[in-house]
mmCIF file of C-alpha atoms in Angstrom:
data_model
loop_
_atom_site.group_PDB
_atom_site.id
_atom_site.type_symbol
_atom_site.label_atom_id
_atom_site.label_comp_id
_atom_site.label_asym_id
_atom_site.label_seq_id
_atom_site.Cartn_x
_atom_site.Cartn_y
_atom_site.Cartn_z
ATOM 1 C CA LEU A 81 93.164 92.861 116.055
ATOM 2 C CA GLY A 82 90.604 92.819 118.810
ATOM 3 C CA GLY A 83 88.414 89.857 118.018
ATOM 4 C CA SER A 84 88.315 87.780 114.884
ATOM 5 C CA ALA A 85 89.120 89.354 111.569
ATOM 6 C CA ALA A 86 86.244 87.499 110.025
ATOM 7 C CA GLY A 87 83.772 89.289 112.222
ATOM 8 C CA ARG A 88 85.329 92.664 111.582
ATOM 9 C CA LEU A 89 85.676 92.382 107.819
ATOM 10 C CA GLY A 90 82.568 90.438 107.110
ATOM 11 C CA GLY A 91 82.015 86.809 106.323
ATOM 12 C CA GLY A 92 83.931 85.179 103.549
ATOM 13 C CA VAL A 93 87.162 87.162 103.677
ATOM 14 C CA GLY A 94 88.521 86.588 107.142
ATOM 15 C CA VAL A 95 91.246 84.011 107.566
ATOM 16 C CA PHE A 96 92.957 85.324 110.688
ATOM 17 C CA ASN A 97 91.442 84.680 114.105
ATOM 18 C CA ALA A 98 93.208 86.941 116.587
ATOM 19 C CA SER A 99 91.586 85.193 119.534
ATOM 20 C CA GLY A 100 93.520 82.061 118.640
ATOM 21 C CA GLY A 101 96.897 83.242 119.802
ATOM 22 C CA GLY A 102 97.265 86.578 118.050
ATOM 23 C CA GLY A 103 97.486 88.597 121.257
ATOM 24 C CA SER A 104 101.171 87.858 121.725
ATOM 25 C CA THR A 105 102.216 88.977 118.263
ATOM 26 C CA GLN A 106 103.794 92.186 119.515
ATOM 27 C CA THR A 107 106.496 90.118 121.225
ATOM 28 C CA SER A 108 106.894 87.534 118.456
ATOM 29 C CA MET A 109 107.857 87.423 114.794
ATOM 30 C CA GLY A 110 104.663 89.325 114.039
ATOM 31 C CA GLY A 111 105.750 92.343 116.075
ATOM 32 C CA PRO A 112 106.683 95.743 114.625
ATOM 33 C CA TRP A 113 110.429 95.349 115.140
ATOM 34 C CA PHE A 114 110.716 92.547 112.615
ATOM 35 C CA SER A 115 108.827 94.470 109.935
ATOM 36 C CA THR A 116 110.799 97.659 110.583
ATOM 37 C CA ALA A 117 114.195 95.935 110.666
ATOM 38 C CA PHE A 118 113.570 93.828 107.552
ATOM 39 C CA GLY A 119 112.260 96.817 105.626
ATOM 40 C CA PHE A 120 115.126 99.116 106.646
ATOM 41 C CA ILE A 121 117.844 96.566 105.856
ATOM 42 C CA GLY A 122 116.261 95.690 102.526
ATOM 43 C CA LEU A 123 115.827 99.307 101.407
ATOM 44 C CA CYS A 124 119.410 100.207 102.337
ATOM 45 C CA SER A 125 120.743 97.099 100.597
ATOM 46 C CA ASN A 126 118.897 97.874 97.363
ATOM 47 C CA LEU A 127 119.854 101.562 97.439
ATOM 48 C CA TRP A 128 123.504 100.668 97.901
ATOM 49 C CA GLY A 129 123.330 98.061 95.170
ATOM 50 C CA GLY A 130 121.697 100.557 92.809
ATOM 51 C CA CYS A 131 124.482 103.074 93.375
ATOM 52 C CA VAL A 132 127.115 100.401 92.684
ATOM 53 C CA LEU A 133 125.282 99.348 89.518
ATOM 54 C CA LEU A 134 125.098 102.887 88.150
ATOM 55 C CA SER A 135 128.747 103.601 88.904
ATOM 56 C CA SER A 136 130.013 100.332 87.392
ATOM 57 C CA SER A 137 127.920 100.629 84.232
ATOM 58 C CA GLY A 138 129.163 104.126 83.464
ATOM 59 C CA GLY A 139 132.455 102.860 82.032
ATOM 60 C CA LEU A 140 130.895 100.251 79.755
ATOM 61 C CA SER A 141 129.788 100.702 76.181
ATOM 62 C CA SER A 142 126.093 101.174 75.524
ATOM 63 C CA GLN A 143 125.976 97.796 73.761
ATOM 64 C CA ALA A 144 127.481 95.982 76.727
ATOM 65 C CA ARG A 145 125.287 97.560 79.343
ATOM 66 C CA SER A 146 121.948 98.013 77.569
ATOM 67 C CA GLY A 147 120.091 94.780 78.255
ATOM 68 C CA GLY A 148 121.931 93.837 81.431
ATOM 69 C CA VAL A 149 121.362 97.161 83.166
ATOM 70 C CA VAL A 150 117.663 97.085 82.268
ATOM 71 C CA PHE A 151 117.233 93.628 83.805
ATOM 72 C CA LEU A 152 119.230 94.479 86.915
ATOM 73 C CA CYS A 153 117.410 97.789 87.357
ATOM 74 C CA GLY A 154 114.116 95.960 86.985
ATOM 75 C CA LEU A 155 115.130 93.393 89.586
ATOM 76 C CA GLY A 156 116.535 95.915 92.050
ATOM 77 C CA GLY A 157 113.733 98.413 91.464
ATOM 78 C CA GLY A 158 111.106 95.731 91.992
ATOM 79 C CA ASP A 159 112.721 94.586 95.238
ATOM 80 C CA PHE A 160 113.027 98.182 96.460
ATOM 81 C CA MET A 161 109.438 99.125 95.612
ATOM 82 C CA GLY A 162 108.091 95.894 97.070
ATOM 83 C CA LEU A 163 109.761 96.623 100.399
ATOM 84 C CA LEU A 164 108.750 100.298 100.282
ATOM 85 C CA VAL A 165 105.086 99.684 99.456
ATOM 86 C CA GLY A 166 104.700 96.858 101.951
ATOM 87 C CA GLY A 167 106.514 98.716 104.716
ATOM 88 C CA SER A 168 104.541 101.924 104.163
ATOM 89 C CA VAL A 169 101.333 100.035 105.001
ATOM 90 C CA ILE A 170 102.427 97.341 107.447
ATOM 91 C CA ILE A 171 104.598 99.491 109.734
ATOM 92 C CA PRO A 172 101.891 102.173 110.267
ATOM 93 C CA TYR A 173 99.448 99.370 111.053
ATOM 94 C CA HIS A 174 101.640 98.268 113.952
ATOM 95 C CA GLY A 175 101.634 101.851 115.234
ATOM 96 C CA GLY A 176 97.866 102.303 115.259
ATOM 97 C CA GLU A 177 96.268 98.942 114.396
ATOM 98 C CA PHE A 178 93.689 100.548 112.093
ATOM 99 C CA ALA A 179 90.616 98.665 110.915
ATOM 100 C CA TRP A 180 91.282 97.390 107.407
ATOM 101 C CA ALA A 181 87.623 97.601 106.350
ATOM 102 C CA LYS A 182 87.414 101.280 107.338
ATOM 103 C CA VAL A 183 90.496 102.464 105.435
ATOM 104 C CA GLY A 184 89.728 103.746 101.956
ATOM 105 C CA GLY A 185 86.213 102.291 101.842
ATOM 106 C CA GLY A 186 85.513 98.951 100.227
ATOM 107 C CA CYS A 187 88.888 97.757 101.499
ATOM 108 C CA HIS A 188 90.771 99.264 98.564
ATOM 109 C CA LEU A 189 93.907 99.397 100.723
ATOM 110 C CA CYS A 190 93.565 95.665 101.355
ATOM 111 C CA ASN A 191 93.380 94.865 97.658
ATOM 112 C CA PHE A 192 96.238 97.237 96.871
ATOM 113 C CA LEU A 193 98.553 95.674 99.465
ATOM 114 C CA GLY A 194 97.706 92.107 98.493
ATOM 115 C CA GLY A 195 98.069 92.818 94.790
ATOM 116 C CA SER A 196 101.364 94.648 95.231
ATOM 117 C CA MET A 197 102.842 91.791 97.267
ATOM 118 C CA VAL A 198 101.947 89.306 94.535
ATOM 119 C CA PHE A 199 103.119 91.688 91.793
ATOM 120 C CA PHE A 200 106.550 92.475 93.237
ATOM 121 C CA GLY A 201 107.101 88.930 94.490
ATOM 122 C CA GLN A 202 106.127 87.029 91.354
ATOM 123 C CA GLY A 203 107.694 89.670 89.113
ATOM 124 C CA GLY A 204 111.093 89.227 90.755
ATOM 125 C CA VAL A 205 111.027 85.456 90.327
ATOM 126 C CA LEU A 206 110.003 85.743 86.667
ATOM 127 C CA LEU A 207 112.714 88.304 86.016
ATOM 128 C CA GLY A 208 115.314 86.094 87.678
ATOM 129 C CA ALA A 209 114.301 83.190 85.444
ATOM 130 C CA THR A 210 114.561 85.496 82.428
ATOM 131 C CA MET A 211 118.062 86.587 83.423
ATOM 132 C CA GLY A 212 119.092 82.955 83.811
ATOM 133 C CA GLY A 213 117.672 82.223 80.368
ATOM 134 C CA GLY A 214 119.567 85.131 78.817
ATOM 135 C CA ARG A 215 122.848 83.931 80.241
ATOM 136 C CA PHE A 216 122.052 80.349 79.223
ATOM 137 C CA PHE A 217 121.544 81.262 75.559
ATOM 138 C CA GLY A 218 124.534 83.605 75.643
ATOM 139 C CA ILE A 219 126.892 80.835 76.771
ATOM 140 C CA ASN A 220 125.500 78.143 74.488
ATOM 141 C CA GLN A 221 125.689 80.388 71.431
ATOM 142 C CA GLY A 222 129.274 81.330 72.067
ATOM 143 C CA GLY A 223 128.587 84.587 73.900
ATOM 144 C CA SER A 224 128.507 86.561 70.673
ATOM 145 C CA ARG A 225 127.258 90.111 70.673
ATOM 146 C CA SER A 226 124.492 89.132 68.302
ATOM 147 C CA THR A 227 122.883 87.110 71.068
ATOM 148 C CA SER A 228 122.890 90.003 73.535
ATOM 149 C CA VAL A 229 119.564 91.391 74.645
ATOM 150 C CA SER A 230 119.119 94.966 73.461
ATOM 151 C CA GLY A 231 117.758 97.678 75.698
ATOM 152 C CA GLY A 232 114.425 97.731 73.867
ATOM 153 C CA GLY A 233 114.130 93.957 73.983
ATOM 154 C CA ALA A 234 114.932 93.914 77.691
ATOM 155 C CA TRP A 235 112.282 96.546 78.426
ATOM 156 C CA SER A 236 109.787 94.498 76.423
ATOM 157 C CA ILE A 237 110.569 91.357 78.435
ATOM 158 C CA VAL A 238 110.359 93.243 81.732
ATOM 159 C CA GLY A 239 107.040 94.765 80.651
ATOM 160 C CA ARG A 240 105.512 91.406 79.721
ATOM 161 C CA GLY A 241 106.624 89.857 82.993
ATOM 162 C CA GLY A 242 105.245 92.813 84.912
ATOM 163 C CA GLY A 243 101.942 92.592 83.050
ATOM 164 C CA PHE A 244 101.525 88.916 83.928
ATOM 165 C CA SER A 245 102.392 89.597 87.582
ATOM 166 C CA CYS A 246 99.955 92.521 87.672
ATOM 167 C CA LEU A 247 97.180 90.359 86.231
ATOM 168 C CA LEU A 248 97.880 87.650 88.791
ATOM 169 C CA GLY A 249 98.022 90.176 91.643
ATOM 170 C CA GLY A 250 94.610 91.520 90.641
ATOM 171 C CA GLY A 251 93.057 88.053 90.693
ATOM 172 C CA PRO A 252 90.942 88.583 93.843
ATOM 173 C CA VAL A 253 89.648 91.907 92.469
ATOM 174 C CA LEU A 254 88.750 90.251 89.164
ATOM 175 C CA GLY A 255 86.907 87.441 90.943
ATOM 176 C CA LEU A 256 89.644 84.802 90.913
ATOM 177 C CA GLY A 257 90.053 83.841 94.552
ATOM 178 C CA ARG A 258 89.597 86.184 97.483
ATOM 179 C CA GLY A 259 91.782 88.033 99.925
ATOM 180 C CA GLY A 260 91.865 88.118 103.687
ATOM 181 C CA VAL A 261 93.742 89.449 106.687
ATOM 182 C CA GLN A 262 96.766 87.281 107.379
ATOM 183 C CA TYR A 263 98.441 86.571 110.702
ATOM 184 C CA PRO A 264 99.260 88.672 112.733
ATOM 185 C CA GLY A 265 96.636 90.945 111.184
ATOM 186 C CA SER A 266 99.130 93.371 109.637
ATOM 187 C CA TRP A 267 98.981 92.284 105.994
ATOM 188 C CA TRP A 268 96.506 91.193 103.372
ATOM 189 C CA GLY A 269 96.831 88.394 100.858
ATOM 190 C CA GLY A 270 95.069 85.626 99.009
ATOM 191 C CA THR A 271 93.429 83.113 101.298
ATOM 192 C CA LEU A 272 94.327 79.453 101.622
ATOM 193 C CA LEU A 273 90.758 78.512 102.475
ATOM 194 C CA PRO A 274 89.312 75.567 100.532
ATOM 195 C CA ASP A 275 86.782 77.476 98.428
ATOM 196 C CA THR A 276 87.132 76.879 94.702
ATOM 197 C CA GLY A 277 88.252 80.378 93.736
ATOM 198 C CA GLY A 278 90.751 80.688 96.567
ATOM 199 C CA GLY A 279 92.268 77.298 95.850
ATOM 200 C CA VAL A 280 92.657 78.037 92.149
ATOM 201 C CA PHE A 281 94.279 81.400 92.834
ATOM 202 C CA CYS A 282 96.745 79.987 95.381
ATOM 203 C CA LEU A 283 97.673 77.059 93.158
ATOM 204 C CA LEU A 284 98.097 79.369 90.158
ATOM 205 C CA PHE A 285 100.383 81.696 92.100
ATOM 206 C CA ALA A 286 102.422 78.893 93.669
ATOM 207 C CA GLY A 287 102.559 76.882 90.445
ATOM 208 C CA GLY A 288 103.840 79.856 88.476
ATOM 209 C CA GLY A 289 106.441 80.559 91.132
ATOM 210 C CA ILE A 290 107.624 76.946 91.309
ATOM 211 C CA PHE A 291 107.866 76.771 87.515
ATOM 212 C CA SER A 292 109.930 79.980 87.442
ATOM 213 C CA VAL A 293 112.269 78.774 90.192
ATOM 214 C CA LEU A 294 112.764 75.408 88.457
ATOM 215 C CA LEU A 295 113.354 77.156 85.139
ATOM 216 C CA TRP A 296 115.811 79.497 86.829
ATOM 217 C CA GLY A 297 117.640 76.576 88.424
ATOM 218 C CA GLY A 298 117.751 74.603 85.178
ATOM 219 C CA PHE A 299 119.138 77.519 83.183
ATOM 220 C CA ASN A 300 121.674 78.270 85.899
ATOM 221 C CA THR A 301 122.886 74.670 86.119
ATOM 222 C CA VAL A 302 123.497 74.388 82.381
ATOM 223 C CA SER A 303 125.034 77.874 82.287
ATOM 224 C CA VAL A 304 127.474 77.050 85.078
ATOM 225 C CA VAL A 305 128.520 73.837 83.300
ATOM 226 C CA GLY A 306 129.077 75.805 80.101
ATOM 227 C CA GLY A 307 130.949 78.488 82.019
ATOM 228 C CA CYS A 308 133.267 75.899 83.560
ATOM 229 C CA ARG A 309 134.006 74.552 80.091
ATOM 230 C CA VAL A 310 134.921 78.026 78.860
ATOM 231 C CA TYR A 311 137.019 78.726 81.949
ATOM 232 C CA HIS A 312 139.078 75.545 81.573
ATOM 233 C CA ASP A 313 139.669 76.241 77.900
ATOM 234 C CA ARG A 314 143.338 77.212 78.115
ATOM 235 C CA GLY A 315 143.214 78.728 74.669
ATOM 236 C CA GLY A 316 140.536 81.205 75.682
ATOM 237 C CA VAL A 317 141.064 84.871 76.355
ATOM 238 C CA GLN A 318 141.855 85.591 79.997
ATOM 239 C CA ARG A 319 139.325 88.379 80.285
ATOM 240 C CA ARG A 320 136.629 86.107 78.870
ATOM 241 C CA ARG A 321 137.510 83.455 81.425
ATOM 242 C CA ASP A 322 137.442 85.994 84.233
ATOM 243 C CA SER A 323 134.001 87.106 83.115
ATOM 244 C CA GLU A 324 132.830 83.503 83.293
ATOM 245 C CA VAL A 325 133.999 83.222 86.912
ATOM 246 C CA GLU A 326 132.082 86.352 87.835
ATOM 247 C CA MET A 327 128.982 85.170 86.034
ATOM 248 C CA MET A 328 129.101 81.674 87.554
ATOM 249 C CA VAL A 329 129.306 83.096 91.084
ATOM 250 C CA GLN A 330 126.281 85.282 90.386
ATOM 251 C CA LEU A 331 124.338 82.399 88.861
ATOM 252 C CA VAL A 332 125.055 79.970 91.677
ATOM 253 C CA GLY A 333 124.446 82.548 94.406
ATOM 254 C CA GLY A 334 121.218 83.836 92.898
ATOM 255 C CA GLY A 335 119.839 80.374 92.251
ATOM 256 C CA ILE A 336 120.602 79.099 95.750
ATOM 257 C CA ILE A 337 119.135 82.142 97.477
ATOM 258 C CA ALA A 338 115.989 82.172 95.325
ATOM 259 C CA THR A 339 115.407 78.460 95.862
ATOM 260 C CA ILE A 340 115.828 78.683 99.633
ATOM 261 C CA CYS A 341 113.800 81.866 100.079
ATOM 262 C CA TRP A 342 110.960 81.055 97.690
ATOM 263 C CA GLY A 343 110.852 77.268 97.717
ATOM 264 C CA GLY A 344 109.468 77.036 101.250
ATOM 265 C CA VAL A 345 106.492 79.364 100.850
ATOM 266 C CA LEU A 346 105.540 78.049 97.397
ATOM 267 C CA ILE A 347 105.546 74.414 98.499
ATOM 268 C CA PHE A 348 103.736 75.371 101.722
ATOM 269 C CA ILE A 349 100.974 77.137 99.764
ATOM 270 C CA VAL A 350 100.435 74.142 97.475
ATOM 271 C CA GLN A 351 100.506 71.686 100.372
ATOM 272 C CA THR A 352 98.107 73.716 102.520
ATOM 273 C CA ALA A 353 95.664 74.413 99.687
ATOM 274 C CA LEU A 354 95.458 70.721 98.784
ATOM 275 C CA GLN A 355 95.137 69.608 102.421
ATOM 276 C CA GLN A 356 92.233 71.985 103.057
ATOM 277 C CA LEU A 357 90.214 70.920 100.001
ATOM 278 C CA PRO A 358 88.298 68.106 101.809
ATOM 279 C CA ALA A 359 86.912 70.671 104.277
ATOM 280 C CA GLY A 360 84.934 72.357 101.513
ATOM 281 C CA GLY A 361 83.318 75.628 102.610
ATOM 282 C CA ARG A 362 83.030 74.636 106.267
ATOM 283 C CA LEU A 363 86.401 76.100 107.249
ATOM 284 C CA GLN A 364 86.270 79.858 107.960
ATOM 285 C CA THR A 365 89.708 80.364 109.518
ATOM 286 C CA LEU A 366 93.031 78.610 109.143
ATOM 287 C CA PRO A 367 94.608 76.798 112.107
ATOM 288 C CA THR A 368 96.827 79.046 114.221
ATOM 289 C CA GLU A 369 99.957 77.013 113.508
ATOM 290 C CA THR A 370 99.316 77.253 109.773
ATOM 291 C CA GLN A 371 99.012 81.033 110.060
ATOM 292 C CA LYS A 372 102.292 81.265 111.968
ATOM 293 C CA MET A 373 104.146 79.039 109.514
ATOM 294 C CA LEU A 374 102.929 81.187 106.619
ATOM 295 C CA LEU A 375 104.366 84.279 108.329
ATOM 296 C CA ILE A 376 107.735 82.555 108.806
ATOM 297 C CA TYR A 377 107.883 81.651 105.112
ATOM 298 C CA ILE A 378 106.942 85.215 104.134
ATOM 299 C CA ARG A 379 109.871 86.455 106.252
ATOM 300 C CA MET A 380 112.124 84.110 104.279
ATOM 301 C CA VAL A 381 110.866 85.613 101.012
ATOM 302 C CA THR A 382 111.816 89.068 102.306
ATOM 303 C CA TRP A 383 115.413 87.888 102.617
ATOM 304 C CA ASN A 384 115.431 87.264 98.869
ATOM 305 C CA GLN A 385 114.713 90.965 98.329
ATOM 306 C CA ILE A 386 117.451 91.867 100.806
ATOM 307 C CA LEU A 387 120.130 89.600 99.319
ATOM 308 C CA ASP A 388 119.447 90.147 95.598
ATOM 309 C CA PRO A 389 121.714 93.227 95.314
ATOM 310 C CA TRP A 390 124.589 91.403 96.974
ATOM 311 C CA VAL A 391 124.379 88.578 94.457
ATOM 312 C CA TYR A 392 123.733 90.365 91.181
ATOM 313 C CA ILE A 393 125.527 93.657 91.757
ATOM 314 C CA LEU A 394 128.073 93.406 94.558
ATOM 315 C CA PHE A 395 129.524 90.013 93.549
ATOM 316 C CA ARG A 396 131.584 91.639 90.821
ATOM 317 C CA ARG A 397 135.083 90.972 89.596
ATOM 318 C CA ALA A 398 136.579 93.611 91.893
ATOM 319 C CA VAL A 399 135.219 91.708 94.897
ATOM 320 C CA LEU A 400 136.169 88.278 93.559
ATOM 321 C CA GLN A 401 139.768 89.401 93.011
ATOM 322 C CA ARG A 402 140.198 89.629 96.779
ATOM 323 C CA ILE A 403 139.169 85.983 97.100
ATOM 324 C CA TYR A 404 140.709 84.689 93.867
ATOM 325 C CA PRO A 405 143.761 86.883 93.063
ATOM 326 C CA SER A 406 144.429 85.260 89.671
ATOM 327 C CA LEU A 407 141.512 87.203 88.225
ATOM 328 C CA ARG A 408 142.961 90.107 86.290
ATOM 329 C CA PRO A 409 141.669 93.654 86.776
ATOM 330 C CA GLY A 410 138.959 94.678 84.400
ATOM 331 C CA GLY A 411 135.537 96.186 84.145
ATOM 332 C CA SER A 412 132.754 94.185 85.673
ATOM 333 C CA ILE A 413 130.328 92.645 83.260
ATOM 334 C CA VAL A 414 126.798 93.853 83.594
ATOM 335 C CA SER A 415 125.401 92.351 80.410
ATOM 336 C CA LEU A 416 123.523 89.105 80.587
ATOM 337 C CA ASN A 417 125.802 87.415 78.106
ATOM 338 C CA PRO A 418 129.556 86.957 78.332
ATOM 339 C CA GLY A 419 131.725 88.323 75.623
#
């Protein structure tokens, strides 16, 4: 952006000062090649994962695939749409560097982009925690079919999670917090400035994300312990034990990736919001280094959307057999609960 974003968009919403080091963004992490490459890799990864999911679920009974396919489709679809929506706005910006305030009037595009990023980001974390919870209760109740999540129940859970994420994403529009142009000027999100509304919104978003990640990790840890107990039960059915191996790999992989990709940005948001509180309303732009660190953490979050299909769809029994040959051939489980 030529000049400060605050001056261009009006007082109170600008958080990115391009004169403070933004001129070199085209040759840094803020350049168009990073956005294009991340978006392309993520879209291809989710498309491939979706094809694998549909092909593997075709041979399963409707009872076995109902809830699991709904959750996985919700997770993969959310990741895909998040990358598609963000890329469709951010990549054209790099090509023409349009003025945010002049696009759509009233900065509707700004609010749409910021809300969609919160919606697809928070929704994925909530859905991951829900999947971990489903597997947790499935293992601890013996993996019986009666504990499986039906298709209707899964859609209901996905809908409630999406509704909460949508409400949170619309916070700035509803008066909770405010949005602003973020470094390097190519995206729009909730500000980390120390005004009351902005601080509450940031802490609410980060707190909800941290709670979901911790819940996800707790469910996964207990589920893996229970899965190990089932696997080492020599009297158990081999296919059941093989299913536990597959599920444990997915749980561990998903939990590690989500914690690494999301933990940094969530902790950074909380830390920055609390550190800026003493400044009151005197601070109009964030320090340049803070802006750059936020961009780095956002890039890390994008990797969660890229790697999700590999963890939840591609880490199936057919793949694990190449690494651990003692696993017998059999259909890959797609349901949230073993059985």
